[in-house]
Coordinates of C-alpha atoms in Angstrom, one line a residue:
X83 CA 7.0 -30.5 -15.9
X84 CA 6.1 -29.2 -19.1
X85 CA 5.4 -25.1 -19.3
X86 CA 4.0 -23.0 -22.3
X87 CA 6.5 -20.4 -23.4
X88 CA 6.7 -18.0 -26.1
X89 CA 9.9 -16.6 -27.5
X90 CA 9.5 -12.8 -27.7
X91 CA 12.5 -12.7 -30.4
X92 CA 10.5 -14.4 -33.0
X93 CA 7.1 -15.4 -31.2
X94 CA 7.7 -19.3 -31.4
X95 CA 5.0 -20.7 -29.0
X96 CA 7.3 -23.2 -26.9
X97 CA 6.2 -26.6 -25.3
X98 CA 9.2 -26.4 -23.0
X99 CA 10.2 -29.2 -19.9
X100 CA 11.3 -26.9 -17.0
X101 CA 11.6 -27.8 -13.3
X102 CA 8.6 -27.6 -11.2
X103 CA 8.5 -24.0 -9.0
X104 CA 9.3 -23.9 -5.6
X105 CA 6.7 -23.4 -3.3
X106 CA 7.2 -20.2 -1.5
X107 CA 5.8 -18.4 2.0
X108 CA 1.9 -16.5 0.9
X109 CA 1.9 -19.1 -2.0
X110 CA 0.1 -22.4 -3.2
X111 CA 1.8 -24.8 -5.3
X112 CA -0.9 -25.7 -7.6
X113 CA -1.5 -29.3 -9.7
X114 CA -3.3 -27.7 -12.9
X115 CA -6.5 -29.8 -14.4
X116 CA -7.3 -26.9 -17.1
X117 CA -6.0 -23.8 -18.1
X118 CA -7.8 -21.7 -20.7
X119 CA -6.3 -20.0 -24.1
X120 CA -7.9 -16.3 -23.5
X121 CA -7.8 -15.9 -27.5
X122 CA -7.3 -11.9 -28.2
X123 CA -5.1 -11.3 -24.8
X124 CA -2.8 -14.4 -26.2
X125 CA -3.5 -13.6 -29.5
X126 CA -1.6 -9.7 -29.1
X127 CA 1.1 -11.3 -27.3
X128 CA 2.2 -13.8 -30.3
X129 CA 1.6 -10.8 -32.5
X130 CA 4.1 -8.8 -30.7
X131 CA 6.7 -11.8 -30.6
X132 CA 6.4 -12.4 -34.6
X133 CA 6.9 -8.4 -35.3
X134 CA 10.5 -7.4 -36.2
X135 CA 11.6 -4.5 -34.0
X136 CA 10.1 -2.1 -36.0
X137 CA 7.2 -3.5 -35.7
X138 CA 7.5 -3.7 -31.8
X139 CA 8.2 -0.7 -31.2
X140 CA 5.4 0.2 -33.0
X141 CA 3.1 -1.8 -30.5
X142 CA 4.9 -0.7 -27.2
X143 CA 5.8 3.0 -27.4
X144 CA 6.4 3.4 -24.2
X145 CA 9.0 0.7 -24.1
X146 CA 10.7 2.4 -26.7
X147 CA 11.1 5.3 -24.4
X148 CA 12.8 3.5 -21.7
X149 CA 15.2 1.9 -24.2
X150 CA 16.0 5.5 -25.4
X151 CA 16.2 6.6 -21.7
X152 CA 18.5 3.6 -21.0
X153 CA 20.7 4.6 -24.6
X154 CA 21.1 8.2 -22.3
X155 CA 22.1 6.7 -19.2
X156 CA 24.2 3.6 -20.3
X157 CA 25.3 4.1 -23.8
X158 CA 24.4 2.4 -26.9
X159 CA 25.8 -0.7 -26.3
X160 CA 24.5 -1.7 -23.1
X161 CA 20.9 -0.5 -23.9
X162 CA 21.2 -2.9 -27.3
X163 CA 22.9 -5.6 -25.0
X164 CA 19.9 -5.4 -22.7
X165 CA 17.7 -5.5 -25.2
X166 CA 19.0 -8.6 -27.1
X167 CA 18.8 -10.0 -23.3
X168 CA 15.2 -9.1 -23.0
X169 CA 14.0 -10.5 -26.1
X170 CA 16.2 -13.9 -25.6
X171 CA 13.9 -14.9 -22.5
X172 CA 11.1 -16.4 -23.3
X173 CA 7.6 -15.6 -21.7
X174 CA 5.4 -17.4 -19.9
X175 CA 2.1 -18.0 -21.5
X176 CA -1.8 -18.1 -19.4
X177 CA -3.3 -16.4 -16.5
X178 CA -6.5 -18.7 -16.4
X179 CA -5.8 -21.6 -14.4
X180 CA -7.9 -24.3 -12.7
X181 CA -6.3 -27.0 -10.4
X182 CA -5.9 -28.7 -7.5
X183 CA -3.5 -27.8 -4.2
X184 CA -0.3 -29.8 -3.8
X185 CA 1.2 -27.8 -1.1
X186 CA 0.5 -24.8 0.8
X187 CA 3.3 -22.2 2.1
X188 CA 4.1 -20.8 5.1
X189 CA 2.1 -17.7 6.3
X190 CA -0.5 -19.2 4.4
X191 CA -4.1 -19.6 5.6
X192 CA -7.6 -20.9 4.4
X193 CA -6.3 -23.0 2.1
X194 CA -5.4 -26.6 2.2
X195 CA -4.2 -29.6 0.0
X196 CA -6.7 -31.1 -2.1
X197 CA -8.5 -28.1 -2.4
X198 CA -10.2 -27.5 -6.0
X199 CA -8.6 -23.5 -6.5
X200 CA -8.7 -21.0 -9.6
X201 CA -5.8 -18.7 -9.9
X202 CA -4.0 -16.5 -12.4
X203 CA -1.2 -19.3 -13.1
X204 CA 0.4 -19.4 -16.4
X205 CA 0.1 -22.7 -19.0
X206 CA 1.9 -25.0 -16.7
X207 CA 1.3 -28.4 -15.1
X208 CA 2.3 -26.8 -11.5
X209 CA 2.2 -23.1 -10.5
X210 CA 2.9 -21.2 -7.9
X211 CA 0.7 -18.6 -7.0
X212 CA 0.1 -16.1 -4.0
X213 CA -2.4 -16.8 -1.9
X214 CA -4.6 -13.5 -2.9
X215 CA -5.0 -14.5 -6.4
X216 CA -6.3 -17.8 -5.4
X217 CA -10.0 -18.9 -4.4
X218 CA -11.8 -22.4 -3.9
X219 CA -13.7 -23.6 -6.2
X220 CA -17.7 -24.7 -5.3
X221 CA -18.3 -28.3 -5.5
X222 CA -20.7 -28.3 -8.3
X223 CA -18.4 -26.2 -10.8
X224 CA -16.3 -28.2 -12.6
X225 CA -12.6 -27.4 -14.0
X226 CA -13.3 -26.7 -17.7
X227 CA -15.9 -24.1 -16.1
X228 CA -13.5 -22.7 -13.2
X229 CA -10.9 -22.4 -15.8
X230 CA -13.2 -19.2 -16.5
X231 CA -12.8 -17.3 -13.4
X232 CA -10.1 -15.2 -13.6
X233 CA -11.2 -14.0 -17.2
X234 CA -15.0 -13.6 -16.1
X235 CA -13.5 -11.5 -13.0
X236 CA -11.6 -8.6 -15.5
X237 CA -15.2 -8.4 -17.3
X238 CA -16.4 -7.7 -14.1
X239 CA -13.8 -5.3 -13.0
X240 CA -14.6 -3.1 -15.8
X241 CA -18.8 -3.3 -14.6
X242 CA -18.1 -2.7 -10.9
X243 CA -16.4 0.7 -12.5
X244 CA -19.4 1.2 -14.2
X245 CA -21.6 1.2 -11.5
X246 CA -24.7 -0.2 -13.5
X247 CA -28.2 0.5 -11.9
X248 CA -31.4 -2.1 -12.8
X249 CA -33.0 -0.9 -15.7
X250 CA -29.7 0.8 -17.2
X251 CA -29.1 0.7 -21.0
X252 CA -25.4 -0.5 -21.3
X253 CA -23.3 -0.8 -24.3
X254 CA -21.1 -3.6 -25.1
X255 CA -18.4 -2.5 -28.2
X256 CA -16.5 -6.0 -28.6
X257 CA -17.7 -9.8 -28.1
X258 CA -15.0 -11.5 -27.8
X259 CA -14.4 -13.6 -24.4
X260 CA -14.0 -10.6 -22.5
X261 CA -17.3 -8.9 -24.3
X262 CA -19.5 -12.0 -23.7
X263 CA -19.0 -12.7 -20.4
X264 CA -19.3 -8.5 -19.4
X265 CA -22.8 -9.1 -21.5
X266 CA -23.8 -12.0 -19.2
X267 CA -22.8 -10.1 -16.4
X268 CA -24.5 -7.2 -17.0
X269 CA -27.8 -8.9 -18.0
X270 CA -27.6 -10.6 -14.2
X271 CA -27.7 -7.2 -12.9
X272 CA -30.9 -6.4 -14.4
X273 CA -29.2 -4.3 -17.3
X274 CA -30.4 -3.9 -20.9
X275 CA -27.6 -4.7 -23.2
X276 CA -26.7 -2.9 -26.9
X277 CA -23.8 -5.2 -28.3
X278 CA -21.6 -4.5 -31.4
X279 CA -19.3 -6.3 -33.2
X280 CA -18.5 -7.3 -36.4
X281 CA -18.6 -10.6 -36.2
X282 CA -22.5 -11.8 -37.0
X283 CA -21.8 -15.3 -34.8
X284 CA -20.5 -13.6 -31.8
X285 CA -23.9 -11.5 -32.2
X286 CA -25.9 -14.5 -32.3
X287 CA -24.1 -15.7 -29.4
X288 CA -24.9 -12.3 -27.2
X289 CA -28.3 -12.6 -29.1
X290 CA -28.7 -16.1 -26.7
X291 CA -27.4 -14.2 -23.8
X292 CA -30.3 -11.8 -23.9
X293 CA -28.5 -8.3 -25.1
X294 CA -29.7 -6.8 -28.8
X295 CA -26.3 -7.6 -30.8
X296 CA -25.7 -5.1 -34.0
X297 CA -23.4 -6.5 -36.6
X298 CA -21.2 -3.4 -37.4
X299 CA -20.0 -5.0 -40.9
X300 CA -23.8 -5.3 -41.9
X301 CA -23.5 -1.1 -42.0
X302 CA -25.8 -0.4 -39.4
X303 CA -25.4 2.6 -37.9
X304 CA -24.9 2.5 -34.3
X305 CA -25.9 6.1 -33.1
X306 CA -29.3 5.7 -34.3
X307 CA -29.4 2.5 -33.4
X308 CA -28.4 3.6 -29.5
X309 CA -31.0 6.5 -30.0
X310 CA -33.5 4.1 -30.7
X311 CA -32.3 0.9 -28.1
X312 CA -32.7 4.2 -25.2
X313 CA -35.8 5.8 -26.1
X314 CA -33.7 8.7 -27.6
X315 CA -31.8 9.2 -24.6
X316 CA -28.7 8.1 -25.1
X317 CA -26.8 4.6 -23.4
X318 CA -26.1 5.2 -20.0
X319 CA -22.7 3.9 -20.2
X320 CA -20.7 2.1 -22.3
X321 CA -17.7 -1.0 -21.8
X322 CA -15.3 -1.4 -24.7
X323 CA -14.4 -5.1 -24.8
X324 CA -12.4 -4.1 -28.4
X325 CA -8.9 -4.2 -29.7
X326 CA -8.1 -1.4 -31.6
X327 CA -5.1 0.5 -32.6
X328 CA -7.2 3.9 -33.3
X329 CA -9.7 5.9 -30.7
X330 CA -12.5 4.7 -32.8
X331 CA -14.1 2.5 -30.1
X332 CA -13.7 5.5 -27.8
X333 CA -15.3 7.7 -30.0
X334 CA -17.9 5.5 -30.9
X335 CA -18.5 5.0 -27.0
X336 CA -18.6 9.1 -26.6
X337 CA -21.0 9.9 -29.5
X338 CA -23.6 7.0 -28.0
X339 CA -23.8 7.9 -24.6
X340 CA -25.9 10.6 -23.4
X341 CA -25.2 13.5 -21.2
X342 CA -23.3 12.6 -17.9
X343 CA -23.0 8.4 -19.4
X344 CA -19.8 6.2 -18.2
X345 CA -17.3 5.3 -20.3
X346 CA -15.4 2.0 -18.8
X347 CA -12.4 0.9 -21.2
X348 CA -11.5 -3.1 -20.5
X349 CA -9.8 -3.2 -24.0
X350 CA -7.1 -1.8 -26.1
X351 CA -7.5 1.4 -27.7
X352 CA -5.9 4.9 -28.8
X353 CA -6.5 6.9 -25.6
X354 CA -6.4 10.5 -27.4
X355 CA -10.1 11.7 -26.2
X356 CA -11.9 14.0 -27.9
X357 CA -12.1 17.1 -25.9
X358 CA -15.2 18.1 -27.6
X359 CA -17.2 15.4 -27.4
X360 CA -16.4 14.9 -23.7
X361 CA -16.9 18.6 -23.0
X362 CA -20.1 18.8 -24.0
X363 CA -21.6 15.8 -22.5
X364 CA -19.4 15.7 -19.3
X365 CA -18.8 12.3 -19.8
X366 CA -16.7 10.4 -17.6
X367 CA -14.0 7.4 -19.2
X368 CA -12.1 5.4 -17.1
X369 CA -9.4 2.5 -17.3
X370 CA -10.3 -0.5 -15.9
X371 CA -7.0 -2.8 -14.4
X372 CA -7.4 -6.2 -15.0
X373 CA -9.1 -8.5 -12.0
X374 CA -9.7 -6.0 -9.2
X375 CA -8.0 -3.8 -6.6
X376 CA -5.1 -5.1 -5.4
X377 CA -3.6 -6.3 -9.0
X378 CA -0.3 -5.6 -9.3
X379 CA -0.2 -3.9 -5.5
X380 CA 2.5 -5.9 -4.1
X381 CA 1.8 -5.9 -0.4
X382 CA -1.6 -7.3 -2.0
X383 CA -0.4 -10.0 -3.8
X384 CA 3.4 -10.8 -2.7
X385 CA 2.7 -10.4 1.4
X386 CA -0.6 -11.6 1.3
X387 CA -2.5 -8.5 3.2
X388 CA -5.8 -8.6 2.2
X389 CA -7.9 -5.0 1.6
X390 CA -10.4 -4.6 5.0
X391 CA -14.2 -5.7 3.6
X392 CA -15.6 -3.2 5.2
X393 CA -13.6 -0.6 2.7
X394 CA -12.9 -2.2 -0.4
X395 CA -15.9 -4.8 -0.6
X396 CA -14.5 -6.3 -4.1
X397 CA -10.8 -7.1 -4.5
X398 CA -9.7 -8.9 -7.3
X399 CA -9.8 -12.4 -4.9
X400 CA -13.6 -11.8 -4.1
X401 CA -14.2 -11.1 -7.9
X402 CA -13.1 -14.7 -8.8
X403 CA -15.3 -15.6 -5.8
X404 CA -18.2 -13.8 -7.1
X405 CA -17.3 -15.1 -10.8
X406 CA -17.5 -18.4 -9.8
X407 CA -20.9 -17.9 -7.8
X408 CA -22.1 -17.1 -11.0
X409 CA -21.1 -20.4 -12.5
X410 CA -22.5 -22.4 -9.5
X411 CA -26.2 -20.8 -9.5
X412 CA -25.9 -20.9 -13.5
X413 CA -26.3 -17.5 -13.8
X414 CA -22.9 -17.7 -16.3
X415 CA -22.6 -19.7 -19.2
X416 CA -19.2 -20.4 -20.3
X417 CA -19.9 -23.6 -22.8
X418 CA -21.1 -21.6 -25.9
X419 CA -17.6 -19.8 -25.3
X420 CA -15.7 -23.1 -26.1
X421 CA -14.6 -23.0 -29.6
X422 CA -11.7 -26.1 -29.0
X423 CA -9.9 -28.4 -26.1
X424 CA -6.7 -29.8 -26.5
X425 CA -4.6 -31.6 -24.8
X426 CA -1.1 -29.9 -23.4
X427 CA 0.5 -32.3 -25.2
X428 CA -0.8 -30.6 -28.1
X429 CA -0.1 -27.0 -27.5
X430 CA 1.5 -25.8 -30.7
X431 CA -1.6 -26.9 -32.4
X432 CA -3.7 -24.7 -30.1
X433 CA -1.7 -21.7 -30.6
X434 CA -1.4 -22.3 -34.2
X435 CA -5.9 -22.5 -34.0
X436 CA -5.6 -19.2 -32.1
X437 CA -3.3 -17.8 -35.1
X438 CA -5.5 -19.3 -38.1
X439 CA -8.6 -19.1 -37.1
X440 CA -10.8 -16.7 -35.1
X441 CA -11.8 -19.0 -31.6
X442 CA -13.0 -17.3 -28.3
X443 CA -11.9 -19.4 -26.2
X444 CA -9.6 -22.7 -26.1
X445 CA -9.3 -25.3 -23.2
X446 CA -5.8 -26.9 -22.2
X447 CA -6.6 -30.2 -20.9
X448 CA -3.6 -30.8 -18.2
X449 CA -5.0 -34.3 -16.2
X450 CA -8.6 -35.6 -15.5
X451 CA -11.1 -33.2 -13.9
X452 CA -10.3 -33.1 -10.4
X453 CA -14.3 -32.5 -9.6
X454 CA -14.4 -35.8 -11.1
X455 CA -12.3 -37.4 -9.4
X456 CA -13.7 -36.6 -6.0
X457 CA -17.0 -37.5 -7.4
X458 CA -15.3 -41.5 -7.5
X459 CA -14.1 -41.2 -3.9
X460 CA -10.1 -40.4 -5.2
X461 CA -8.7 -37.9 -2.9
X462 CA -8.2 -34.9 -5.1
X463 CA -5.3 -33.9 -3.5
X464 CA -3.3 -37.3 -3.9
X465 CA -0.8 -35.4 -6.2
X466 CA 2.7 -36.5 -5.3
X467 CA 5.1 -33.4 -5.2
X468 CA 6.7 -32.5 -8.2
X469 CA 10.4 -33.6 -9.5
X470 CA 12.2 -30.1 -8.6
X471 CA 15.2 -31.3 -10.8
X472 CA 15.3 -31.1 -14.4
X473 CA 18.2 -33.2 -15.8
X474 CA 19.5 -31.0 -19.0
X475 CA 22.2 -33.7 -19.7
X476 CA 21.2 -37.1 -20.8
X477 CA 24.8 -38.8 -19.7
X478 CA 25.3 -36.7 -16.5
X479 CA 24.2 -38.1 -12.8
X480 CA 24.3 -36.5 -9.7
X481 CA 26.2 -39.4 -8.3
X482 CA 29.1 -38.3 -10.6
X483 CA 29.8 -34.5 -10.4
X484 CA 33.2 -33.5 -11.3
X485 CA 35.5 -31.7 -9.1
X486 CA 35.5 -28.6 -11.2
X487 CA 31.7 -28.4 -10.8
X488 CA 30.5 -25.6 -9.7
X489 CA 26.6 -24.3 -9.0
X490 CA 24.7 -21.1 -9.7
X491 CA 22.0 -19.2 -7.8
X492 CA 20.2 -17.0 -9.6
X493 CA 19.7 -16.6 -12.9
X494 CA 19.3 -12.8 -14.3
X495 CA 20.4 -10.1 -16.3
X496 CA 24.1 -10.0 -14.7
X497 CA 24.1 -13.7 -14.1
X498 CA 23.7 -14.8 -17.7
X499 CA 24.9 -11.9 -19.2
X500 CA 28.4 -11.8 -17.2
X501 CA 29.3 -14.6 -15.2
X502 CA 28.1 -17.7 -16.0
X503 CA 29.7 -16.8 -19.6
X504 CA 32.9 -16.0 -17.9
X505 CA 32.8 -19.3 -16.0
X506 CA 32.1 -21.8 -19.2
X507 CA 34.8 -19.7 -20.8
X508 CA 37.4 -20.9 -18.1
X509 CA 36.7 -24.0 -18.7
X510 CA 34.3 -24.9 -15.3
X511 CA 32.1 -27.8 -15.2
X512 CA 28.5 -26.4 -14.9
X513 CA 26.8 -28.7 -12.9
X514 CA 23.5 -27.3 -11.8
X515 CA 21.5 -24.1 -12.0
X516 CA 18.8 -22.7 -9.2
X517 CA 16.1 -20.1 -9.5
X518 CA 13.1 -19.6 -7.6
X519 CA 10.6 -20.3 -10.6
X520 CA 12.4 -22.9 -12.9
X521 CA 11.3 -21.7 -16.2
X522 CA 14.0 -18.7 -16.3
X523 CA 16.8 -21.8 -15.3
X524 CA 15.8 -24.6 -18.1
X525 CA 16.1 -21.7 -20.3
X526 CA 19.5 -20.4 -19.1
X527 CA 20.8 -23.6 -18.3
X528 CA 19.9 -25.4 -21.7
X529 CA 21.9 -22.0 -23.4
X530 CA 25.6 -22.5 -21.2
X531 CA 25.3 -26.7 -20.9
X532 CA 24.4 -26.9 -17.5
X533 CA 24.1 -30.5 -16.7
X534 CA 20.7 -29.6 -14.4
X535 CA 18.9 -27.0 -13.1
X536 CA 16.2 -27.1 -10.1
X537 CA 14.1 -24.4 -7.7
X538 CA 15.8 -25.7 -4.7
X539 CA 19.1 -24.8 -3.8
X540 CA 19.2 -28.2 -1.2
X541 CA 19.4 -30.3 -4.4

């Protein structure tokens, strides 16, 4: 199947043939239709890959710290060798995926194949993906507008942290993706919306969406401007959308809100708060962590136990639920968000728009759009299973395997660093190389010469 990856030693976007995953117990194996480019998440990540080390280090301090914690516990060397392991792997690209169910796992329930799903699968043409990050799509959404979901559900993370009332003047600083959906979002719950950016066609944009949209590079000056939008109160909190390697949006957010306002941070930014300013007006600032509780909680998303309703009403599965409600009442507009579509085929070309130009958001076309499909009277789920075997040698077959071959399980850090070196060096045949996602194994494989490589060990 063919995978978007993204070499972290020199930020090469990759169009790679890997093995399909392996579906696994709590996961769907998922046929993708469309996956969408979130431009400024993607865009940081190919930024980091094309920046010498200086230059990473610069964007990851805190990785810098466990390198210099490793240097203390390992030595030199091995932090260096680990290192030089780390940035030869490449990356997976995409976590806004829309497709249809090929299989379904043990342990897993409420989902079936042929089911139309969202998920937070990566730029492939089958993912795997725990059932928790997963939810059906309605009937009357369509992929390109699913594709959406999991990107609308992180704007509405940071407003469910917000806690907006009806009538509330909100602050938007950033319209990008991110910023225009958290704009739409808050104008459905009966919010008035202050915008900035300094983009004037992304103000237009939020202009359509209903907020007041201030175009910073015009040299308007956005305190009085909030003074004025609030009846001289002050906004009663404030979402940064932004990218920035300074506090400024922070600062900007602090000196705009009134006494007692909500700051919500979605965003990058500097994190140093001004004790003054939040002194005097108590303000409050939070964090807000990508789609919802249970991100990155692994009982959540690896074991599949679900948060009670009844005491955490909004988990990041009911978020994409809600998110996609939105789409199918048309209370969310997601078509003045699409700058281009592609075909995967055509992936570097996409990556190379997100580089050179400025897009909000790009479309990976993957196969017809399932909802489509159905629409005809195909069964969307007649997807045959995926080949699980990727052939890395064009004059090898599996009906002649040497007697010297030899197969490996497992690809990581001691695995590719130690032994499968240690067995090409003794001359063994390396037939064929297993791991649980693929990706990690074409990549690994395709480096020692193994003649395949596959998710499952039975092949």
């Amino acid at each position: 199947m063919k995978q978007i990856l993204q070499s972290l030693a020199d930020g090469e976007t990759l169009l790679a043939e890997v093995p399909a995953p392996k579906t696994l117990p709590g996961t769907l194996l998922i046929n993708t239709r469309r996956s969408l480019i979130s431009a400024g998440t993607e865009r940081m990540l190919l930024s980091f890959g094309k920046a010498n080390l200086v230059g990473k280090a610069r964007q990851q301090p805190d990785k810098v710290r466990m390198v210099l914690d490793k240097v203390r516990s390992d030595g030199l060397t091995s932090a260096l060798q680990s290192v030089k392991a780390r940035l030869d792997q490449p990356v997976p690209l995409g976590y806004c995926n829309a497709g249809v169910v090929v299989e379904v796992g043990d342990e897993v329930s409420g989902f079936r194949p042929g089911d139309r799903v969202v998920s937070n699968g990566a730029h492939a043409e089958f993912v795997c993906v725990p059932q928790n990050l997963c939810s059906i799509v309605p009937a009357d959404v369509n992929d390109e507008q699913a594709s959406f979901a999991v990107a609308g559900a992180i704007a509405l993370q940071g407003i469910r942290l917000v806690q907006p009332t009806l009538g509330e003047r909100v602050a938007v600083i950033g319209l990008g993706l991110i910023g225009l959906l958290t704009v739409q979002l808050l104008r459905a719950h009966g919010c008035r919306v202050l915008s900035f950016d300094t983009d004037t066609e992304r103000c237009s944009i939020a202009e359509s969406f209903g907020a007041r949209a201030v175009a910073l590079s015009e040299c308007e000056d956005p305190i009085r401007l909030a003074q004025t939008f609030s009846n001289g109160y002050g906004m009663d909190a404030v979402i940064i959308a932004a990218a920035a390697n300074d506090d400024g949006p922070i600062r900007q957010a602090a000196e705009i809100c009134r006494k007692r306002g909500r700051i919500v941070l979605v965003g990058v930014a500097d994190t140093r708060l001004s004790r003054d300013l939040f002194y005097r007006k108590e303000l409050t600032f939070q964090v807000s962590c990508s789609y919802g509780p249970g991100r990155y909680d692994p009982e959540y998303e690896e074991h599949g136990r679900d948060y009670p309703i009844a005491y955490v009403r909004w988990t990041a599965q009911r978020n994409f639920e809600a998110v996609l409600d939105m789409l199918s009442n048309g209370m969310l507009q997601v078509e003045p968000l699409i700058t281009r579509r592609f075909p995967v085929t055509q992936a570097t070309q996409a990556y190379a728009a997100l580089e050179n130009d400025s897009p909000l958001a790009i479309v990976l076309e993957f196969a017809p759009d399932s909802s489509q499909v159905a629409a005809e009277g195909t069964a969307a789920g007649s997807v045959p299973l995926p080949d699980r075997v990727l052939n890395l040698a064009a004059n090898t077959t599996h009906e002649k395997i040497r007697t010297d071959s030899i197969g490996v399980l497992g690809a990581g850090n001691y695995a590719s660093r130690v032994l499968i070196p240690a067995f090409r060096d003794a001359g063994a045949h390396l037939q064929t190389l297993v791991t649980a996602t693929g990706m990690n194994g074409a990549i690994v494989g395709r480096r020692f010469g193994f003649a395949d490589t596959a998710t499952e060990a039975a092949r």
